[in-house]
């Protein structure tokens, strides 16, 4: 299969955003069905393994110590509790378990428990994903060794807007960790948030940054801002409702991500609660093929399994089996030589 392009220019991406909506959707749907079954959606479940009290000042986040959101800080959950929650998610048909910690970075003393969580969830046959903040090279290697399938680390917005949303780290810090994750052989999950009052040009810069990484992230979450009272962005948008992203622009962002990163899973992530089923259906048409299930994201509410099963049934869509996604993961973790050997057999 031809390698996807990583030399997109900003102009090309801006031109895609500018296409008539129907033309953009048609092109994205064509790309989608060339690489994936268009009626399949991969289901992931999120669990906050360490909530609140985070030292970073991300303007959207309820878990930052700089926000006044009422989210209580907790300690890292115990391994057994995490594994119980993973077993429940597997029973509900989820094929990937994503564990998130409100950390700037994990401490070395946390790593043994984190490693046990990865190994335990993997033994249940689910794919594992962790999002723990910035990693040292050694921590990335430890996670790879434990068999972690994906590491989520979002770039969130354009390089130009980054410093207005977060001041306690830089986009470069983010890209450094993504580089370590890639080097360690873990699949990269990286995306961002739309609806933070950013401009079209910022959305172009956001997709451009992801689509010109040395390898496209295997998974690209596109979150719609969940405006939380007490956060900088939640309060700003409450005062200026017109700054909120419109749903057509959101679907456009999904479509452009799909066209520019054709082999990636594009995940319709946070914010589905405030979207109509029709908007979500448009996102699936535009190439989104993964969602978070369950009634909670990390701290914010999510649609819930019953609501989602009903929606998928109405749309005639079905859950992607773990074996299909696992095969992709195993193939992408295989050294290039092995993949060639397999192809020659
Ligand atoms: N602390 C780690 C980090 O920042 O990488 C992991 C957890 S953090 C909550 C994961 C991602 O969730 C963020 O990068 C952001 O894109 C997304 N997120 C957080 N709060 C959100 C909100 N209110 N609305 C939409 N997405 C949000
Ligand atoms: C991602 O891009 N979205 C998820 C996951 N990665 C970790 C998190 C969404 C968080 C939404 C707000 C909350 O629950 O606090
Ligand atoms: Fe901390 Fe992550 Fe929230 Fe930023 S997004 S405040 S790093 S938990």
Coordinates of C-alpha atoms and ligand atoms in Angstrom, one line a residue:
X1 CA 0.0 0.0 0.0
X2 CA 1.4 3.4 -0.9
X3 CA 2.6 5.5 2.1
X4 CA 0.3 8.4 2.8
X5 CA 1.6 11.9 2.0
X6 CA 3.3 13.8 4.8
X7 CA 4.3 16.8 2.7
X8 CA 0.9 18.6 2.7
X9 CA 1.2 22.4 2.5
X10 CA -0.9 24.7 4.4
X11 CA -2.4 26.0 1.2
X12 CA -3.5 22.6 0.1
X13 CA -5.2 22.0 3.5
X14 CA -6.8 25.5 3.4
X15 CA -8.2 24.6 -0.1
X16 CA -9.7 21.4 1.2
X17 CA -11.4 23.4 4.0
X18 CA -12.7 25.9 1.4
X19 CA -14.4 23.2 -0.8
X20 CA -18.1 23.3 -1.1
X21 CA -19.4 21.2 1.8
X22 CA -21.0 18.5 -0.4
X23 CA -17.8 18.1 -2.5
X24 CA -15.6 17.9 0.7
X25 CA -17.8 15.2 2.2
X26 CA -17.9 13.3 -1.1
X27 CA -14.1 13.3 -1.3
X28 CA -13.7 12.4 2.4
X29 CA -16.2 9.5 2.0
X30 CA -14.3 8.2 -1.0
X31 CA -11.0 8.2 0.9
X32 CA -12.7 6.6 3.9
X33 CA -14.1 3.6 2.0
X34 CA -10.8 3.1 0.1
X35 CA -9.1 2.2 3.4
X36 CA -11.9 1.2 5.9
X37 CA -15.3 -0.5 5.9
X38 CA -17.5 2.7 6.1
X39 CA -20.1 1.0 8.3
X40 CA -17.7 0.1 11.1
X41 CA -16.9 2.1 14.2
X42 CA -14.3 1.3 16.7
X43 CA -15.5 1.6 20.3
X44 CA -13.1 2.8 23.0
X45 CA -13.8 3.3 26.7
X46 CA -12.1 6.0 28.8
X47 CA -11.2 5.8 32.5
X48 CA -9.7 8.6 34.5
X49 CA -7.1 6.7 36.6
X50 CA -5.9 9.9 38.3
X51 CA -8.3 12.8 38.4
X52 CA -7.7 16.6 39.0
X53 CA -5.0 18.6 40.7
X54 CA -2.9 18.9 37.5
X55 CA -0.2 21.5 37.5
X56 CA -0.6 22.5 33.8
X57 CA -2.8 25.4 32.9
X58 CA -4.6 24.1 29.8
X59 CA -7.4 26.7 29.3
X60 CA -10.1 24.1 28.4
X61 CA -9.4 21.6 31.2
X62 CA -11.5 21.0 34.4
X63 CA -8.7 19.1 35.9
X64 CA -6.1 21.9 36.1
X65 CA -5.3 23.4 39.5
X66 CA -5.7 26.8 37.7
X67 CA -9.4 26.1 37.0
X68 CA -12.2 26.6 39.5
X69 CA -14.4 23.7 38.2
X70 CA -15.1 21.9 41.4
X71 CA -13.4 18.7 40.2
X72 CA -11.9 17.0 43.2
X73 CA -8.3 15.7 43.0
X74 CA -7.9 12.0 43.6
X75 CA -4.9 9.7 43.9
X76 CA -3.9 7.1 41.3
X77 CA -6.5 4.3 41.3
X78 CA -5.4 0.8 42.4
X79 CA -4.5 -1.7 39.7
X80 CA -7.4 -4.1 40.7
X81 CA -10.0 -1.3 40.4
X82 CA -8.7 -0.3 37.0
X83 CA -8.8 -4.0 35.8
X84 CA -12.4 -4.4 37.1
X85 CA -13.5 -1.3 35.1
X86 CA -11.7 -2.7 32.0
X87 CA -13.5 -6.0 32.3
X88 CA -16.9 -4.1 32.4
X89 CA -15.9 -2.2 29.3
X90 CA -15.0 -5.4 27.5
X91 CA -18.4 -6.8 28.4
X92 CA -20.0 -3.8 26.9
X93 CA -18.2 -4.5 23.6
X94 CA -15.4 -2.0 23.9
X95 CA -12.2 -3.0 22.1
X96 CA -9.9 -0.3 23.4
X97 CA -9.4 0.8 27.0
X98 CA -7.9 4.3 27.4
X99 CA -6.6 5.3 30.8
X100 CA -6.0 9.0 31.4
X101 CA -4.1 10.7 34.3
X102 CA -4.2 14.4 35.1
X103 CA -0.5 14.7 35.2
X104 CA 2.1 17.0 33.6
X105 CA 4.2 13.9 33.5
X106 CA 4.2 10.6 35.3
X107 CA 6.7 10.2 38.2
X108 CA 9.0 7.2 38.1
X109 CA 7.4 5.8 41.3
X110 CA 4.0 5.6 39.5
X111 CA 5.4 3.5 36.6
X112 CA 5.2 0.0 38.2
X113 CA 1.4 0.3 38.8
X114 CA 0.9 1.8 35.3
X115 CA 2.8 -1.2 33.8
X116 CA 0.6 -3.6 35.7
X117 CA -2.5 -1.9 34.3
X118 CA -1.2 -2.1 30.7
X119 CA -0.4 -5.8 31.1
X120 CA -3.7 -6.7 32.8
X121 CA -5.9 -4.9 30.3
X122 CA -3.9 -6.5 27.4
X123 CA -4.5 -9.9 28.9
X124 CA -8.2 -9.3 28.6
X125 CA -7.8 -9.0 24.8
X126 CA -8.4 -5.3 24.6
X127 CA -6.1 -2.7 23.0
X128 CA -4.5 -0.5 25.6
X129 CA -4.1 3.3 25.5
X130 CA -2.6 5.6 28.1
X131 CA -2.5 9.4 28.3
X132 CA -0.2 10.5 31.1
X133 CA 1.3 13.7 29.9
X134 CA 5.0 14.2 28.9
X135 CA 7.2 11.2 28.9
X136 CA 11.0 10.7 29.3
X137 CA 12.6 8.3 26.7
X138 CA 13.0 5.7 29.5
X139 CA 9.3 5.9 30.4
X140 CA 8.3 5.5 26.7
X141 CA 10.5 2.4 26.5
X142 CA 9.0 1.0 29.7
X143 CA 5.5 1.4 28.3
X144 CA 6.5 -0.2 24.9
X145 CA 8.0 -3.1 26.8
X146 CA 4.8 -3.6 28.7
X147 CA 3.0 -3.9 25.4
X148 CA 1.1 -0.5 25.4
X149 CA -0.7 -0.3 22.0
X150 CA -1.4 3.5 21.9
X151 CA -0.2 6.6 23.7
X152 CA -2.5 9.6 23.5
X153 CA -0.9 13.0 23.5
X154 CA -2.8 15.8 21.8
X155 CA -1.3 18.9 20.0
X156 CA -4.7 20.5 20.7
X157 CA -4.6 23.4 18.3
X158 CA -2.4 25.3 15.8
X159 CA 1.2 26.2 16.7
X160 CA 0.2 29.9 16.5
X161 CA -2.7 29.5 19.0
X162 CA -0.9 27.1 21.4
X163 CA 0.5 29.7 23.7
X164 CA -2.9 31.4 24.2
X165 CA -4.4 28.1 25.4
X166 CA -1.6 26.7 27.5
X167 CA 1.4 28.6 29.0
X168 CA 3.0 25.9 31.2
X169 CA 4.4 23.9 28.2
X170 CA 5.0 24.5 24.5
X171 CA 4.0 22.8 21.3
X172 CA 7.6 21.7 21.0
X173 CA 7.4 19.8 24.3
X174 CA 4.3 18.0 22.9
X175 CA 6.1 17.1 19.7
X176 CA 9.1 15.9 21.6
X177 CA 7.0 13.4 23.6
X178 CA 5.3 12.3 20.4
X179 CA 8.7 11.6 18.9
X180 CA 9.7 9.5 21.9
X181 CA 6.5 7.5 21.7
X182 CA 7.0 6.9 17.9
X183 CA 10.7 6.0 18.5
X184 CA 9.7 3.5 21.2
X185 CA 7.4 1.7 18.7
X186 CA 4.1 2.6 20.4
X187 CA 1.2 3.7 18.1
X188 CA 0.6 7.5 18.4
X189 CA -2.8 8.9 19.2
X190 CA -2.8 12.7 18.7
X191 CA -5.4 15.2 17.8
X192 CA -7.0 18.2 19.4
X193 CA -10.0 20.4 20.2
X194 CA -12.1 22.4 17.9
X195 CA -14.6 25.1 19.1
X196 CA -12.1 26.9 21.4
X197 CA -12.8 30.2 19.7
X198 CA -10.0 29.5 17.2
X199 CA -10.0 30.7 13.5
X200 CA -10.3 28.6 10.4
X201 CA -6.6 29.3 9.9
X202 CA -5.9 27.7 13.3
X203 CA -7.9 24.6 12.2
X204 CA -5.8 24.5 9.0
X205 CA -2.6 24.8 11.1
X206 CA -3.8 22.1 13.5
X207 CA -4.5 19.5 10.8
X208 CA -1.3 20.6 9.0
X209 CA 0.8 19.9 12.0
X210 CA -0.6 16.4 12.4
X211 CA -0.6 15.5 8.7
X212 CA 3.1 16.5 8.3
X213 CA 4.5 14.6 11.3
X214 CA 7.2 12.0 10.2
X215 CA 4.4 9.4 10.3
X216 CA 0.7 10.2 10.7
X217 CA -0.7 9.4 14.1
X218 CA -2.4 6.0 13.9
X219 CA -5.3 7.6 15.8
X220 CA -6.5 11.2 15.5
X221 CA -9.1 12.3 18.1
X222 CA -11.1 15.3 17.1
X223 CA -12.7 16.7 20.3
X224 CA -15.4 19.4 20.3
X225 CA -14.8 21.6 23.3
X226 CA -16.9 20.6 26.3
X227 CA -17.2 24.1 27.9
X228 CA -16.7 23.7 31.6
X229 CA -17.6 26.5 34.0
X230 CA -14.6 27.7 35.9
X231 CA -12.1 27.0 33.1
X232 CA -10.8 30.0 31.0
X233 CA -12.3 28.7 27.8
X234 CA -15.6 27.5 29.2
X235 CA -16.2 30.9 30.9
X236 CA -15.1 32.8 27.8
X237 CA -17.5 30.9 25.6
X238 CA -20.3 31.2 28.1
X239 CA -19.9 35.0 27.7
X240 CA -19.6 34.9 23.9
X241 CA -21.7 32.1 22.6
X242 CA -21.1 33.1 19.0
X243 CA -17.5 32.1 19.4
X244 CA -18.6 28.4 19.7
X245 CA -17.7 26.3 16.6
X246 CA -20.6 25.6 14.3
X247 CA -21.3 22.0 13.5
X248 CA -20.6 22.3 9.8
X249 CA -17.2 23.6 10.6
X250 CA -16.6 20.7 12.9
X251 CA -17.6 18.2 10.2
X252 CA -15.3 20.0 7.8
X253 CA -12.4 19.5 10.2
X254 CA -13.2 15.7 10.5
X255 CA -13.3 15.5 6.7
X256 CA -10.0 17.3 6.1
X257 CA -8.4 15.0 8.8
X258 CA -9.7 12.0 6.9
X259 CA -8.5 13.1 3.5
X260 CA -5.0 14.2 4.7
X261 CA -4.5 11.2 7.0
X262 CA -6.2 8.4 5.0
X263 CA -4.9 5.4 7.0
X264 CA -5.5 6.9 10.5
X265 CA -8.5 6.1 12.7
X266 CA -10.3 9.4 13.1
X267 CA -12.1 9.6 16.4
X268 CA -15.2 11.6 17.1
X269 CA -14.2 12.2 20.7
X270 CA -15.4 14.7 23.4
X271 CA -18.5 16.8 22.8
X272 CA -20.8 14.2 21.3
X273 CA -23.3 14.9 24.1
X274 CA -24.1 18.3 22.7
X275 CA -24.3 17.1 19.0
X276 CA -27.4 15.8 17.3
X277 CA -27.4 12.3 15.9
X278 CA -27.5 13.9 12.4
X279 CA -24.2 15.8 13.1
X280 CA -22.6 12.6 14.3
X281 CA -23.9 10.8 11.2
X282 CA -22.3 13.5 9.1
X283 CA -19.0 13.0 10.9
X284 CA -19.2 9.2 10.1
X285 CA -19.9 10.1 6.5
X286 CA -16.9 12.5 6.6
X287 CA -14.7 9.6 7.7
X288 CA -14.8 9.4 11.5
X289 CA -14.6 5.7 12.5
X290 CA -14.1 5.6 16.2
X291 CA -15.9 6.9 19.3
X292 CA -15.7 6.9 23.1
X293 CA -18.5 4.9 24.6
X294 CA -19.7 4.8 28.2
X295 CA -21.5 7.4 30.2
X296 CA -18.4 9.4 31.2
X297 CA -15.3 10.7 29.4
X298 CA -12.7 11.7 32.0
X299 CA -14.8 14.1 34.1
X300 CA -17.5 15.1 31.6
X301 CA -20.6 13.2 30.8
X302 CA -20.9 11.1 27.6
X303 CA -23.9 9.7 25.8
X304 CA -23.9 6.2 27.4
X305 CA -23.9 2.7 25.9
X306 CA -27.6 2.4 25.4
X307 CA -27.9 5.7 23.6
X308 CA -24.9 4.9 21.4
X309 CA -26.1 1.3 20.5
X310 CA -29.5 2.8 19.5
X311 CA -27.8 5.5 17.4
X312 CA -25.5 2.9 15.7
X313 CA -28.4 0.6 15.0
X314 CA -30.5 3.5 13.5
X315 CA -27.5 4.3 11.2
X316 CA -27.0 0.6 10.3
X317 CA -23.4 0.8 11.6
X318 CA -21.6 -1.8 13.6
X319 CA -18.8 -2.1 16.2
X320 CA -15.4 -2.9 14.8
X321 CA -14.2 -6.3 16.1
X322 CA -11.0 -6.3 18.2
X323 CA -9.3 -8.8 15.9
X324 CA -9.5 -6.3 13.0
X325 CA -8.1 -3.4 15.0
X326 CA -5.6 -5.7 16.7
X327 CA -4.3 -7.0 13.4
X328 CA -3.7 -3.4 12.3
X329 CA -1.8 -2.6 15.5
X330 CA 0.3 -5.7 15.3
X331 CA 1.1 -5.0 11.6
X332 CA 2.1 -1.4 12.4
X333 CA 4.3 -2.5 15.3
X334 CA 6.1 -5.1 13.1
X335 CA 9.6 -4.1 11.9
X336 CA 9.4 -3.2 8.2
X337 CA 11.4 -6.3 7.2
X338 CA 8.8 -8.7 8.8
X339 CA 5.9 -6.9 7.0
X340 CA 7.8 -7.4 3.7
X341 CA 8.4 -11.1 4.4
X342 CA 4.7 -11.6 5.2
X343 CA 3.7 -9.9 1.9
X344 CA 6.0 -12.1 0.0
X345 CA 4.5 -15.3 1.5
Ligands
LIG1 N1 -2.9 15.1 31.1 C1 -2.7 14.4 29.9 C2 -2.5 15.3 28.8 O1 -2.9 16.5 28.8 O2 -2.0 14.8 27.8 C3 -3.9 13.5 29.7 C4 -5.3 13.9 29.9 S1 -6.0 15.3 29.0 C5 -7.5 15.5 29.8 C6 -6.4 14.6 27.4 C7 -7.0 15.5 26.3 O3 -8.4 15.7 26.6 C8 -6.4 16.9 26.2 O4 -5.3 16.9 25.5 C9 -7.6 17.6 25.5 O5 -7.4 17.5 24.1 C10 -8.8 16.8 25.8 N2 -9.7 17.6 26.7 C11 -9.5 18.0 28.0 N3 -10.5 18.7 28.4 C12 -11.4 18.9 27.4 C13 -12.6 19.6 27.2 N4 -13.2 20.3 28.2 N5 -13.2 19.5 26.0 C14 -12.7 18.8 25.0 N6 -11.5 18.1 25.1 C15 -10.9 18.1 26.3
LIG2 C1 -8.9 12.8 23.7 O1 -8.5 13.4 22.7 N1 -10.1 13.0 24.3 C2 -10.3 12.2 25.5 C3 -9.0 11.4 25.5 N2 -8.2 11.9 24.4 C4 -8.2 11.2 26.7 C5 -10.5 13.1 26.7 C6 -11.7 14.0 26.6 C7 -11.9 14.7 27.8 C8 -13.1 15.5 27.8 C9 -13.3 16.3 29.1 C10 -13.4 15.6 30.3 O2 -13.9 14.5 30.4 O3 -13.0 16.2 31.3
LIG3 FE1 -3.5 18.5 33.0 FE2 -4.0 17.2 30.7 FE3 -5.9 18.7 31.8 FE4 -3.8 19.9 30.7 S1 -5.3 18.6 29.7 S2 -4.6 20.4 32.7 S3 -2.1 18.4 31.2 S4 -5.0 16.9 32.7

